[in-house]
PDB file of C-alpha atoms in Angstrom:
ATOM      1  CA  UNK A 166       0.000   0.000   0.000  1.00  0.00           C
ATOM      2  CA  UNK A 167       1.209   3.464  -0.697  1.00  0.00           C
ATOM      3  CA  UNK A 168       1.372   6.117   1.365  1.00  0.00           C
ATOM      4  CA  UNK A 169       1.183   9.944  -0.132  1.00  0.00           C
ATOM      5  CA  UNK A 170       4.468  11.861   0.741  1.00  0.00           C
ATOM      6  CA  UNK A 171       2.374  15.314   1.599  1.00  0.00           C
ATOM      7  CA  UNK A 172      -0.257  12.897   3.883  1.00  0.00           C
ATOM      8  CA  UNK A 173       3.103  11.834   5.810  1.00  0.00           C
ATOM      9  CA  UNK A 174       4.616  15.038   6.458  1.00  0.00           C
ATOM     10  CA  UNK A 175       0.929  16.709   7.434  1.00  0.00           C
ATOM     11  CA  UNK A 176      -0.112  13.603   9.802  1.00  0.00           C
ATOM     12  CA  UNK A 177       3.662  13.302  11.439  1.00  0.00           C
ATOM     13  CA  UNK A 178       3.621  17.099  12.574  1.00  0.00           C
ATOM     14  CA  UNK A 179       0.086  16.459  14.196  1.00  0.00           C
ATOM     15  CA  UNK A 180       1.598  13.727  16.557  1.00  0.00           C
ATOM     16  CA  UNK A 181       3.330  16.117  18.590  1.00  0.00           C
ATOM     17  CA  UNK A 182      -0.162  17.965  20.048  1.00  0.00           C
ATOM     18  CA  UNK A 183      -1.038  14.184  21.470  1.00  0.00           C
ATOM     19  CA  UNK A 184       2.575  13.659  23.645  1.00  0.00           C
ATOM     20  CA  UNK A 185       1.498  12.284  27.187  1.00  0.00           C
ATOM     21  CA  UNK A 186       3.174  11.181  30.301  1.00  0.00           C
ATOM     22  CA  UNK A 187       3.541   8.037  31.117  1.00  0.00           C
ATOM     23  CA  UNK A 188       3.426   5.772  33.914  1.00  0.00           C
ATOM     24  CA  UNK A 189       4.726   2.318  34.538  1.00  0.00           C
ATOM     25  CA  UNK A 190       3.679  -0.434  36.611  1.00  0.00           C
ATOM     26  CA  UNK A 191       6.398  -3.589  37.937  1.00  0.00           C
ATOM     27  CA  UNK A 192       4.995  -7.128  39.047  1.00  0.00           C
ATOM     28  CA  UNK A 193       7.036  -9.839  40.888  1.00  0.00           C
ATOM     29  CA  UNK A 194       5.699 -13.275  41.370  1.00  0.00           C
ATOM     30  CA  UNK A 195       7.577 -16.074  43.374  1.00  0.00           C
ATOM     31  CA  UNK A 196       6.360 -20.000  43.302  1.00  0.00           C
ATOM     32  CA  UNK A 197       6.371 -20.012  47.304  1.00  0.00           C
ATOM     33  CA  UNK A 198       3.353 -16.936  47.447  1.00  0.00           C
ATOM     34  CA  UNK A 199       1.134 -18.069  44.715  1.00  0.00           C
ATOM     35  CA  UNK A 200      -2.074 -17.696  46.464  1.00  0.00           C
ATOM     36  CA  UNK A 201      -1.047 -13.953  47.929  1.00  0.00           C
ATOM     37  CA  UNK A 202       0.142 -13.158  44.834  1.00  0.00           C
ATOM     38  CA  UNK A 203      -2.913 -14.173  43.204  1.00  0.00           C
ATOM     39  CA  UNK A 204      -5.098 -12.249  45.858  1.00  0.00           C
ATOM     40  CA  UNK A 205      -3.033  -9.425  45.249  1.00  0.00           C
ATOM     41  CA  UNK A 206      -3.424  -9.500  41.457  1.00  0.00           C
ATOM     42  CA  UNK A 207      -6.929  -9.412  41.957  1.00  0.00           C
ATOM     43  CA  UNK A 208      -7.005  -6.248  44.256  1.00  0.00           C
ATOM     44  CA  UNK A 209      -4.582  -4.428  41.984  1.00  0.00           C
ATOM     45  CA  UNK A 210      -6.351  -5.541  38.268  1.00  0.00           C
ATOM     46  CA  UNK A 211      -7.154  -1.986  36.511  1.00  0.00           C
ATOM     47  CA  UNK A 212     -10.528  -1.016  36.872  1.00  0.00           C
ATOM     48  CA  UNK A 213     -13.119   0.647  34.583  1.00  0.00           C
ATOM     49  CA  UNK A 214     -12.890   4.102  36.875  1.00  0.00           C
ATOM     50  CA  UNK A 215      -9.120   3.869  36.465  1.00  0.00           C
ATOM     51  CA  UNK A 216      -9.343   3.966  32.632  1.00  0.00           C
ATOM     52  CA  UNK A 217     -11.989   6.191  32.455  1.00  0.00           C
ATOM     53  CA  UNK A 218     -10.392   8.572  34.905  1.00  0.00           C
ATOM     54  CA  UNK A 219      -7.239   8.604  33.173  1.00  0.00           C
ATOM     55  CA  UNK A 220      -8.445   8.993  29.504  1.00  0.00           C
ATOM     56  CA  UNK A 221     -10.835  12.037  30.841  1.00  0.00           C
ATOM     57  CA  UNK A 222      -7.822  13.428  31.966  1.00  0.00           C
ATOM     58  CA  UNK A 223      -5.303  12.897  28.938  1.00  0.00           C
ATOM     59  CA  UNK A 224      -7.949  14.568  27.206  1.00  0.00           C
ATOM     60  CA  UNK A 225      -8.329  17.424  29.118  1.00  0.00           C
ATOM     61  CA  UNK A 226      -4.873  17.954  29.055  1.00  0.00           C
ATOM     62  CA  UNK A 227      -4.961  18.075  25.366  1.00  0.00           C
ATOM     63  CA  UNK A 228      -7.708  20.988  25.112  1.00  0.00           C
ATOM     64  CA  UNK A 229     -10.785  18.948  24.709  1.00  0.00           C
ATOM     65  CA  UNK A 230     -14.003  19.836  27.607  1.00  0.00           C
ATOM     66  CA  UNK A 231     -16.459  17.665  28.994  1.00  0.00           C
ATOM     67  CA  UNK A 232     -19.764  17.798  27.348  1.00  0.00           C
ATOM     68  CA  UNK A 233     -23.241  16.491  28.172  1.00  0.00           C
ATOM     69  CA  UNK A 234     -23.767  12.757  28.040  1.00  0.00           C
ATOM     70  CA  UNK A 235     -27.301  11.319  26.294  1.00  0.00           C
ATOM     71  CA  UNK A 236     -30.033   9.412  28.094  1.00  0.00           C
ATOM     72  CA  UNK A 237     -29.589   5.804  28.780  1.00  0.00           C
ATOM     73  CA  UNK A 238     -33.047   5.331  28.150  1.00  0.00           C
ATOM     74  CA  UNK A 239     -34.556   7.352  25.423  1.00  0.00           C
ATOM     75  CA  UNK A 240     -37.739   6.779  24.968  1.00  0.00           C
ATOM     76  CA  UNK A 241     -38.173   6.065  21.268  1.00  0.00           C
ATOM     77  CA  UNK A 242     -38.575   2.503  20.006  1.00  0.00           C
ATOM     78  CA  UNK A 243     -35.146   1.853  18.337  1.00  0.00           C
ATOM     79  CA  UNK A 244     -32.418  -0.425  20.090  1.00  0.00           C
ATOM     80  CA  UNK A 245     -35.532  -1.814  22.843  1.00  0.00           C
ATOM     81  CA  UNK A 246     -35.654   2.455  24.093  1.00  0.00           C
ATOM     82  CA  UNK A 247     -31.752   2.171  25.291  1.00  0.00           C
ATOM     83  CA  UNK A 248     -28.894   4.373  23.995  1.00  0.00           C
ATOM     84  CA  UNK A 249     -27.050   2.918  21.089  1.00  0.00           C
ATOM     85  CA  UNK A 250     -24.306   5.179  20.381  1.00  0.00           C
ATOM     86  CA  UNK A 251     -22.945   8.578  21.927  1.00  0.00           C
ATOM     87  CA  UNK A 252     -24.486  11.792  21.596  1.00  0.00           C
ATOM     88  CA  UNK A 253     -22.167  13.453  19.161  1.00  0.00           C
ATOM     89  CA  UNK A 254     -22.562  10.433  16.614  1.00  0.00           C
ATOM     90  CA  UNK A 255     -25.971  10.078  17.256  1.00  0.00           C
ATOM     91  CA  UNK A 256     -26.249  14.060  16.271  1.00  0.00           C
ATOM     92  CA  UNK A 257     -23.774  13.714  13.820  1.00  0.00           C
ATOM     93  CA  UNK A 258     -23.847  17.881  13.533  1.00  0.00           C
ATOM     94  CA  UNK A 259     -22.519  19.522  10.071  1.00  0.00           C
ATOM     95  CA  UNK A 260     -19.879  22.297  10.911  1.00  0.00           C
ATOM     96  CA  UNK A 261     -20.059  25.444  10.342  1.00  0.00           C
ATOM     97  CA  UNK A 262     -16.989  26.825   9.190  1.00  0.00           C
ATOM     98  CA  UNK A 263     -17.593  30.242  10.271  1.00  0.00           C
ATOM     99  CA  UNK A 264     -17.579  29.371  13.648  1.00  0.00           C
ATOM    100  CA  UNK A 265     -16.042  26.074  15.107  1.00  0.00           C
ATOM    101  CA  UNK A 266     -16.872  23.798  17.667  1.00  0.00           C
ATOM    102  CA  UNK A 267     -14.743  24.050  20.523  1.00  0.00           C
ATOM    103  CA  UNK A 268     -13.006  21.003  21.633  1.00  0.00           C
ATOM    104  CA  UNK A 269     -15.039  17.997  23.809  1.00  0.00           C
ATOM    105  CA  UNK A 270     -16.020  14.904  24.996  1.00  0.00           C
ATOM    106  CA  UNK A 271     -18.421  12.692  26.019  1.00  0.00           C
ATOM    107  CA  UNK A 272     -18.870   9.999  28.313  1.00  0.00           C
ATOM    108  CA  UNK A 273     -21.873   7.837  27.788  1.00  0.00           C
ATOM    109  CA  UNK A 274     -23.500   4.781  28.882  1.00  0.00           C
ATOM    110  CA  UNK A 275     -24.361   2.569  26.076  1.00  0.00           C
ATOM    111  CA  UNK A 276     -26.430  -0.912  25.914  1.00  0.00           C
ATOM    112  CA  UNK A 277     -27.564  -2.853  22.610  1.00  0.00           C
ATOM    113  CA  UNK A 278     -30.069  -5.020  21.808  1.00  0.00           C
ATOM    114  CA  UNK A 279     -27.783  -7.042  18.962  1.00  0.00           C
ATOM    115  CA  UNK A 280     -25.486  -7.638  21.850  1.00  0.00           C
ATOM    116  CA  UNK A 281     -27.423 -10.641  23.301  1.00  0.00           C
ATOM    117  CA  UNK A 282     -26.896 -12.864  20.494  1.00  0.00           C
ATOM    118  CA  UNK A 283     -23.088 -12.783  21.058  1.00  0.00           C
ATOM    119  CA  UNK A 284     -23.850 -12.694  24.966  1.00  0.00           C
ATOM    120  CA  UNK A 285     -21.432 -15.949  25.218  1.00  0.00           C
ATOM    121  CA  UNK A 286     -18.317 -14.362  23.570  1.00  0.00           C
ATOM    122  CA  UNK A 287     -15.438 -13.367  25.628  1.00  0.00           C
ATOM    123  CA  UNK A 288     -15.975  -9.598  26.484  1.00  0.00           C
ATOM    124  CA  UNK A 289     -19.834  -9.299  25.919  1.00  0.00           C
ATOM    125  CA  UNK A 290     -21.166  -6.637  27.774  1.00  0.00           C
ATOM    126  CA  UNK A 291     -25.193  -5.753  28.317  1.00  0.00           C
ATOM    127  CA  UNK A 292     -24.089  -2.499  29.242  1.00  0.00           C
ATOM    128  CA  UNK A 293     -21.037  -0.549  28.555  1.00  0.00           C
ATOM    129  CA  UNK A 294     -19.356   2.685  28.764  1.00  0.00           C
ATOM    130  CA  UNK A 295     -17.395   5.036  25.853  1.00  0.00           C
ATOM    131  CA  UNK A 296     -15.420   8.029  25.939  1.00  0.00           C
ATOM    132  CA  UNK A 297     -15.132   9.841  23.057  1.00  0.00           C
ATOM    133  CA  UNK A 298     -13.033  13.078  21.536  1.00  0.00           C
ATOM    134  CA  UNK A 299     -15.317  14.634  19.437  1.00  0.00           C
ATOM    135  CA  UNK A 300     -14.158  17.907  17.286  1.00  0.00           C
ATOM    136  CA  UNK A 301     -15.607  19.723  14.048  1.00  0.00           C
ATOM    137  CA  UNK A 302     -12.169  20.390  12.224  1.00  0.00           C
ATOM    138  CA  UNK A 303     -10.226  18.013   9.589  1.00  0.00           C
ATOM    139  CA  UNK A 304      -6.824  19.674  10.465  1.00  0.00           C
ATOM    140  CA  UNK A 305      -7.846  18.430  13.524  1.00  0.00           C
ATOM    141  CA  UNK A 306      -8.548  14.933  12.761  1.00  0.00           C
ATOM    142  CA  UNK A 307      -4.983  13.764  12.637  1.00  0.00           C
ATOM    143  CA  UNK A 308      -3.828  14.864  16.488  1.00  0.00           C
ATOM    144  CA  UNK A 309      -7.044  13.237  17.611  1.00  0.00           C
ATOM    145  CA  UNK A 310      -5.996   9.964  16.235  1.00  0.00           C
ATOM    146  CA  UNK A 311      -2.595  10.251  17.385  1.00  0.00           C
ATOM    147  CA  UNK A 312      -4.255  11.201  21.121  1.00  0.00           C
ATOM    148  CA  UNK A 313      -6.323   7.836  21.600  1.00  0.00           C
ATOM    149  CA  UNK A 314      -3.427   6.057  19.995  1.00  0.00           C
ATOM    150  CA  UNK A 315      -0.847   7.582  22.640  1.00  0.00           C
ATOM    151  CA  UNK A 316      -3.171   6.754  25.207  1.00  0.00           C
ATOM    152  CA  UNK A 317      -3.231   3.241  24.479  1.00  0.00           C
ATOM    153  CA  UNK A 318       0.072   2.707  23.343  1.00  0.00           C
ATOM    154  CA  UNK A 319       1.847   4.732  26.439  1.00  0.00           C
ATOM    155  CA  UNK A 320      -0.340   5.738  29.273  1.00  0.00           C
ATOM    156  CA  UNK A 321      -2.463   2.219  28.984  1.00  0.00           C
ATOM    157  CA  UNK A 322       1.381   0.484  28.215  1.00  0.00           C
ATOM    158  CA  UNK A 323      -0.899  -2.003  25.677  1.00  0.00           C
ATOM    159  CA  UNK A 324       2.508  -3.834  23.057  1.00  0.00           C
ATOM    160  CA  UNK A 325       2.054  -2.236  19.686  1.00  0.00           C
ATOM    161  CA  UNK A 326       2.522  -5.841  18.219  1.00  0.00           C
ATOM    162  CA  UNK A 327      -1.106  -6.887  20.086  1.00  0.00           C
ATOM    163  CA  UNK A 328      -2.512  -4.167  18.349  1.00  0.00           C
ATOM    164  CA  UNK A 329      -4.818  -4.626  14.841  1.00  0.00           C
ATOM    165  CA  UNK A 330      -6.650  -2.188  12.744  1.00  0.00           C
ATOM    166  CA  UNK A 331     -10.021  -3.025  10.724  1.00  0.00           C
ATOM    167  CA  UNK A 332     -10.754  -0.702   8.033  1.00  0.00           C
ATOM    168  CA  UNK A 333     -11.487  -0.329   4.445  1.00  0.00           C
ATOM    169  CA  UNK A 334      -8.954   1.825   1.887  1.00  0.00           C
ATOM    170  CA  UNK A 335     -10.942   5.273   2.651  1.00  0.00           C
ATOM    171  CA  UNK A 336      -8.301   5.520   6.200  1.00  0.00           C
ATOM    172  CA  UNK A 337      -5.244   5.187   4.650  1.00  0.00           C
ATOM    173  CA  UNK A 338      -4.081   8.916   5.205  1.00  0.00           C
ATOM    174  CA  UNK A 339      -4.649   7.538   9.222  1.00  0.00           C
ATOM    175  CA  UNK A 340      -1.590   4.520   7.935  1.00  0.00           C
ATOM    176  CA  UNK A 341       1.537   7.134   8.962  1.00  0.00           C
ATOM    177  CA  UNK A 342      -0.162   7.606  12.295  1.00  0.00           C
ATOM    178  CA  UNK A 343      -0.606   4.153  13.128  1.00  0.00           C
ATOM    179  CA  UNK A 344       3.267   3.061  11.927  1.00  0.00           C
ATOM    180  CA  UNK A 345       4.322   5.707  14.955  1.00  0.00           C
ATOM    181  CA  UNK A 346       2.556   3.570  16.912  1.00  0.00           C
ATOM    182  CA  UNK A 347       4.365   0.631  16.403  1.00  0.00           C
ATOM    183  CA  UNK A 348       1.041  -0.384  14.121  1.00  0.00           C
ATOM    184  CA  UNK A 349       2.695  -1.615  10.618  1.00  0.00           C
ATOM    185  CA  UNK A 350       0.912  -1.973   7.564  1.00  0.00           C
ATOM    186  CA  UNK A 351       0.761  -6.191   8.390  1.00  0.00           C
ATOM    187  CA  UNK A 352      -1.137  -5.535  11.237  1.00  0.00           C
ATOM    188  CA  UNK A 353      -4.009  -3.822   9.184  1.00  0.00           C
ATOM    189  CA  UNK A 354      -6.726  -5.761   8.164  1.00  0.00           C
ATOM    190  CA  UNK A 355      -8.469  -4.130   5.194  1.00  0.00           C
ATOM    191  CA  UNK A 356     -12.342  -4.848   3.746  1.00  0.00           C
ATOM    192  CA  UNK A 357     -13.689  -4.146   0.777  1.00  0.00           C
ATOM    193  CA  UNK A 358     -15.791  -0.784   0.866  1.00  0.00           C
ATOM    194  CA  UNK A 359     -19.247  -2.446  -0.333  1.00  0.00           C
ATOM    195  CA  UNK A 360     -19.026  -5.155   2.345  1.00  0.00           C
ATOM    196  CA  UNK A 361     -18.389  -2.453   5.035  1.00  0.00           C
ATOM    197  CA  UNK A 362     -20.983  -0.337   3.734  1.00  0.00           C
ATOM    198  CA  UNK A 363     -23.220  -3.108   3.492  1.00  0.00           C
ATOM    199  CA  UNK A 364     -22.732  -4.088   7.144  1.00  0.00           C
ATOM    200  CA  UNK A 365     -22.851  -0.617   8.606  1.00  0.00           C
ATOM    201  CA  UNK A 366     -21.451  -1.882  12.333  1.00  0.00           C
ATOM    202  CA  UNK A 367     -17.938   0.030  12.452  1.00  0.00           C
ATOM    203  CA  UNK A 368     -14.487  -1.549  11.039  1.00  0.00           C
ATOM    204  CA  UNK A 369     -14.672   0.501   7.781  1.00  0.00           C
ATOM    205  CA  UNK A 370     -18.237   2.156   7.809  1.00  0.00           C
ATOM    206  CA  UNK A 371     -20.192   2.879  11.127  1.00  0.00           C
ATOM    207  CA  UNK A 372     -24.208   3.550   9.866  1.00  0.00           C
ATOM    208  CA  UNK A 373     -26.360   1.469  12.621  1.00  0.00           C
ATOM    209  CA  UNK A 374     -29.389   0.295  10.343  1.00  0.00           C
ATOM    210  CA  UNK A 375     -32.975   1.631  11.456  1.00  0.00           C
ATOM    211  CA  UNK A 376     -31.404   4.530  13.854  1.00  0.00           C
ATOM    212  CA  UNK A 377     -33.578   7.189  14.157  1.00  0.00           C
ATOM    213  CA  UNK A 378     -30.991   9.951  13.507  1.00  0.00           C
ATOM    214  CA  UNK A 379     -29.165   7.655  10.952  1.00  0.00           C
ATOM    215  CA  UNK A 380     -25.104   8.434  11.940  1.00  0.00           C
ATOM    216  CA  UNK A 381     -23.013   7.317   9.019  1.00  0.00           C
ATOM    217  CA  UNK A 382     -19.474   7.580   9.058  1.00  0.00           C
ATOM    218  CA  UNK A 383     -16.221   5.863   7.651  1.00  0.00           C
ATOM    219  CA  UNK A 384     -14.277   4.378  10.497  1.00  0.00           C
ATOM    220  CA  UNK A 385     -10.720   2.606  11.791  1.00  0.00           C
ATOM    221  CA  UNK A 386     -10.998   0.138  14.490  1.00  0.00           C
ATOM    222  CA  UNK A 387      -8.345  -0.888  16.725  1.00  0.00           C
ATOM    223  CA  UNK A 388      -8.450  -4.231  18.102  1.00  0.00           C
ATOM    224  CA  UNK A 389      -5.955  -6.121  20.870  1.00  0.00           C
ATOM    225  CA  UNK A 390      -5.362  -9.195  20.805  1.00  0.00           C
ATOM    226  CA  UNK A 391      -5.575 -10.921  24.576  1.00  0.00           C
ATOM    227  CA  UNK A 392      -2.842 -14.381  25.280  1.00  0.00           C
ATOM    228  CA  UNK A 393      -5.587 -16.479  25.153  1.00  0.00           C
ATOM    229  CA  UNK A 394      -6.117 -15.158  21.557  1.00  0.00           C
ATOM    230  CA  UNK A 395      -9.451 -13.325  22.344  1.00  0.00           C
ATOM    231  CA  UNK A 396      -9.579 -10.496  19.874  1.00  0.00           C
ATOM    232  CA  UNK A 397     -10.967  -7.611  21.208  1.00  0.00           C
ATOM    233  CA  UNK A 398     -12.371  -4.385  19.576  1.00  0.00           C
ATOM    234  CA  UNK A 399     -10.907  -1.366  22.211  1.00  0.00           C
ATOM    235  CA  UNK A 400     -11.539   1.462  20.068  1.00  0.00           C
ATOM    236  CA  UNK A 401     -13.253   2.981  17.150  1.00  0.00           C
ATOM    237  CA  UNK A 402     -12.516   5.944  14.948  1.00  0.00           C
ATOM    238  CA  UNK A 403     -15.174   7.789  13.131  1.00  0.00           C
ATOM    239  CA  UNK A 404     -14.107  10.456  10.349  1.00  0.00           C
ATOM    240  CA  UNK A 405     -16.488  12.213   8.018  1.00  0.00           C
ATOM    241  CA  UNK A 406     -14.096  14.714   6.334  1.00  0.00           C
ATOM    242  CA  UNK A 407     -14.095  18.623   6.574  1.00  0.00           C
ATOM    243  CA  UNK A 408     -17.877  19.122   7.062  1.00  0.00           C
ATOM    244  CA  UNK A 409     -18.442  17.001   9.406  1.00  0.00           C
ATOM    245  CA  UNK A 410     -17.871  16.057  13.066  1.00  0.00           C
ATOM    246  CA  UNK A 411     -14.914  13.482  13.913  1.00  0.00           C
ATOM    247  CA  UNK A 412     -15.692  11.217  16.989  1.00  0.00           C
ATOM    248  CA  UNK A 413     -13.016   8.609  18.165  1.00  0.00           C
ATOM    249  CA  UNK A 414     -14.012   6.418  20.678  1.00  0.00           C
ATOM    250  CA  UNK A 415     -12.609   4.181  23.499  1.00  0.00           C
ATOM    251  CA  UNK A 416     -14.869   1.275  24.927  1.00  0.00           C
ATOM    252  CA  UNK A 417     -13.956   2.223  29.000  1.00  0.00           C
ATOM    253  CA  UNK A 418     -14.106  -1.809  29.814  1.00  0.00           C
ATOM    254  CA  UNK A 419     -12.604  -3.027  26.632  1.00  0.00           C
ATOM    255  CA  UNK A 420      -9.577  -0.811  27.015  1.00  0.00           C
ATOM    256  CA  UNK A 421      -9.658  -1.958  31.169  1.00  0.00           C
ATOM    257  CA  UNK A 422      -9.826  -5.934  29.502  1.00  0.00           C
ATOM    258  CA  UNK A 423      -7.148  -5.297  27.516  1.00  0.00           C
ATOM    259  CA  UNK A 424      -4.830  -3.818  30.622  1.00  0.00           C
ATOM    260  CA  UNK A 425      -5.654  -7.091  32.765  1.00  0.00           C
ATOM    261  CA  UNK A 426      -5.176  -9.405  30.086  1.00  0.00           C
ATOM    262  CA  UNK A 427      -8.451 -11.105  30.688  1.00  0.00           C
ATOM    263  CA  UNK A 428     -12.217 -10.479  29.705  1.00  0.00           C
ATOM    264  CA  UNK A 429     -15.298  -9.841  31.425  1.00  0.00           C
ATOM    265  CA  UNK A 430     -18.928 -11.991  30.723  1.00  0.00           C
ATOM    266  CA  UNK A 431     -22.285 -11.215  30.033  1.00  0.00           C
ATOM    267  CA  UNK A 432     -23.319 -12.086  33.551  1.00  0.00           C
ATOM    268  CA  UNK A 433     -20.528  -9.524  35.127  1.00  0.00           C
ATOM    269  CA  UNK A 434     -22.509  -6.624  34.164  1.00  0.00           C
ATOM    270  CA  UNK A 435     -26.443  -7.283  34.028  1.00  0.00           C
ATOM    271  CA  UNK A 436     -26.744  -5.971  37.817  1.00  0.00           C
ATOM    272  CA  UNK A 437     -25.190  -2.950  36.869  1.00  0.00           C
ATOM    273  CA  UNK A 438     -27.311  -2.847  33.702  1.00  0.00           C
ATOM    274  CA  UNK A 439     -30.270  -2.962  35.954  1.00  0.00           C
ATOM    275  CA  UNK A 440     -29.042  -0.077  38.257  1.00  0.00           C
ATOM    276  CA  UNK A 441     -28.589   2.025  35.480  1.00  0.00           C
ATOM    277  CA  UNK A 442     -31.776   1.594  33.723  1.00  0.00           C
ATOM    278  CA  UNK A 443     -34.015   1.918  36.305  1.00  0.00           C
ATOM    279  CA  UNK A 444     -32.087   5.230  37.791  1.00  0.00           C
ATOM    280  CA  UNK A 445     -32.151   6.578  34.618  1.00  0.00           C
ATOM    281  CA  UNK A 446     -35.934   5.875  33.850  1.00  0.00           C
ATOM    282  CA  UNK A 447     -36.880   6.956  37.212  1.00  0.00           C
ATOM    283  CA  UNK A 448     -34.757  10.028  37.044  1.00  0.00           C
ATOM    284  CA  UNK A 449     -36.327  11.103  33.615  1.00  0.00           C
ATOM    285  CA  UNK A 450     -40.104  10.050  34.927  1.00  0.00           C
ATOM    286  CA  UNK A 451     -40.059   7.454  31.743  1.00  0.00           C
ATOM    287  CA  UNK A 452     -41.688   3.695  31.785  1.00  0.00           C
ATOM    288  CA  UNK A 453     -38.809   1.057  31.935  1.00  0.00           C
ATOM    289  CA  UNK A 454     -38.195   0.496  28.269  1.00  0.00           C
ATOM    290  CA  UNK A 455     -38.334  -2.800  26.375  1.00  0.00           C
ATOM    291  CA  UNK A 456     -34.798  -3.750  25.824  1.00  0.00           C
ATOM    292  CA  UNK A 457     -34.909  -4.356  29.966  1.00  0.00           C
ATOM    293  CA  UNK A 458     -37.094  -6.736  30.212  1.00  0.00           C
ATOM    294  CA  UNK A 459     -35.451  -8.307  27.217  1.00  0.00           C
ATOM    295  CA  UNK A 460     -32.115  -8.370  28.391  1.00  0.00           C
ATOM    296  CA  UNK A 461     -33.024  -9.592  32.137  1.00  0.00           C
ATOM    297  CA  UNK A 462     -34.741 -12.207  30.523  1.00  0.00           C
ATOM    298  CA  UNK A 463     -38.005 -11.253  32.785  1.00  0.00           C
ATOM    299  CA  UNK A 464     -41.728 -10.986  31.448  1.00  0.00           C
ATOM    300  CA  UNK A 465     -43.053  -6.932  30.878  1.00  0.00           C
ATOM    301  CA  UNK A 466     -45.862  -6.621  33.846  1.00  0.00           C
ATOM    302  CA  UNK A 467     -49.123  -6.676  32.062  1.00  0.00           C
TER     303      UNK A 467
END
C-alpha cells in the first residue's frame, strides 16, 4: 500500500499535540506466594474508573471539555428504548466553518439489543461505557488519532505488536499515524468498501441500520489481541471529512480488559445494567423500556 508523501509530512507534525506522560507499573511473582500473589493481582487488576479517569484526563490535558452525556433510556422505540451510540454520533452535527466547535467529549452509557446474540463471547457486555473526543475540524482529525493512539500505546502500556486495525482503503491517510505507533501496515486488516458499507457496524463504515438519527461515518478500528487469543475491539474511529464532526471512541471496559489481560462476561454486568436503567428511567419520569425486560430475561408486567 502506498502512502502519499504530503499525507506523511501533514499527519507526522500532528503527533506532537497528542505527547502524554507516562506511567509504569512492575509485578514480581515467586512459586512459594502463589495464592497472595494471586489475591493481590486481583485487588490491583485496573478497573473501569481507572481507565476512564485517566483517559478524561489525557484529554483534558490536550484541550478537549467535557460535554453532556445522552439518556440511557430514550424513549423512542429503536435499540428496545436504550442508547445505542454517543451523543455526538448520534447528532452527527454539520460544521459550520464560520464558527467552530470548541473542543469535547463525552462519556456515555451505552447498551444494545444485537449484543445478546453474542452474549457468550469473551468480552460481551449488556451495558457498557465510551469516551469519546469529538471535534468539528479536519486539520484536527490527525492529532485526535494520534491522542487515543498515545493513550493506548503509552499511558495504557498495551505492546504495539497486540494491536490490529479493521478498516477499508478510505483511512489510509490515518496509515503514517498508526506506523508511529508501532502499528505496521501487516497488522491492518483491510475490507472491501461495499461489504463495510453493506454491514454498517464500524471496522470501515459505522451507519447502525434503522437509527432514528441515521449516523453514518467511515471508520478505523483498533483491536488487541488478549494471550488467550481473544480479539478484542478497544476502540473505534469515526471520520467524516471537513464538514463534518470526527468522533473517536474508546470502549472504557474493553480498554480496562485489555490492561488485565483477561475479559469480562455477560453475567458480570447485568446488575449494573439494571441499576442504570431503572435510575435513569426513574430520574427522567419514563416507563422502563423494552430492551430491559429483554435483556433480564423477565416478562413486561401486564
Amino acid at each position: 500500500m502506498s502512502i502519499d508523501r504530503r499525507e506523511f509530512l501533514k499527519v507526522t507534525a500532528a503527533i506532537g499535540a497528542g505527547t502524554l506522560v507516562t506511567a509504569a507499573c512492575t509485578s514480581v511473582t515467586t512459586t512459594s506466594t502463589a495464592s497472595a500473589t494471586s489475591t493481590a493481582s486481583a485487588a490491583s487488576a485496573a478497573t473501569p474508573d481507572d481507565t476512564a479517569a485517566r483517559f478524561k484526563r489525557c484529554l483534558e490535558t490536550n484541550g478537549y471539555s467535557a460535554a453532556p452525556s445522552a439518556p440511557l433510556v430514550t424513549g423512542h422505540e429503536y435499540n428496545g428504548g436504550l442508547q445505542y451510540t454517543g451523543a455526538g454520533i448520534s447528532a452527527q452535527p454539520e460544521v459550520n466553518g464560520s464558527a467552530p466547535r470548541v473542543k469535547q467529549y463525552v462519556s456515555q452509557q451505552v447498551a444494545r439489543m444485537e449484543d445478546m446474540a453474542k452474549k457468550n463471547s469473551p468480552g460481551t457486555l449488556p451495558i457498557f461505557s465510551m469516551i469519546g473526543p469529538e471535534l468539528a475540524s479536519r486539520a484536527d482529525e490527525d492529532a485526535c488519532a494520534a491522542v487515543i493512539l498515545n493513550f493506548l500505546v503509552t499511558e495504557m502500556a498495551l505492546a504495539p505488536a497486540s494491536l490490529r486495525v479493521t478498516t477499508t482503503d478510505r483511512a489510509k491517510h490515518f496509515f503514517p499515524i498508526l506506523a508511529q505507533y508501532g502499528i505496521t501496515e501487516s497488522q491492518i486488516r483491510l475490507r472491501p468498501w461495499d461489504e463495510a458499507k453493506r454491514d454498517g457496524g464500524g471496522s470501515g463504515h459505522f451507519a447502525p441500520k434503522g437509527h432514528p438519527r441515521g449516523p453514518a461515518f467511515d471508520s478505523f478500528s483498533i483491536e488487541c489481541m488478549l494471550s488467550d487469543g481473544t480479539d478484542l475491539e478497544i476502540a473505534e474511529f469515526l471520520f467524516g471529512g471537513a464538514t463534518r464532526v470526527t468522533v473517536g471512541v474508546i470502549g472504557v471496559e474493553r480498554v480496562t480488559m485489555a490492561r488485565n489481560d483477561r475479559t469480562m462476561a455477560w453475567n458480570d454486568r447485568l446488575a449494573a445494567f439494571k441499576t442504570a436503567v431503572e435510575a435513569d428511567a426513574k430520574r427522567q419520569n419514563l416507563p422502563l423500556p423494552p430492551g430491559y425486560y429483554e435483556v433480564l430475561g423477565i416478562a413486561k408486567p401486564a
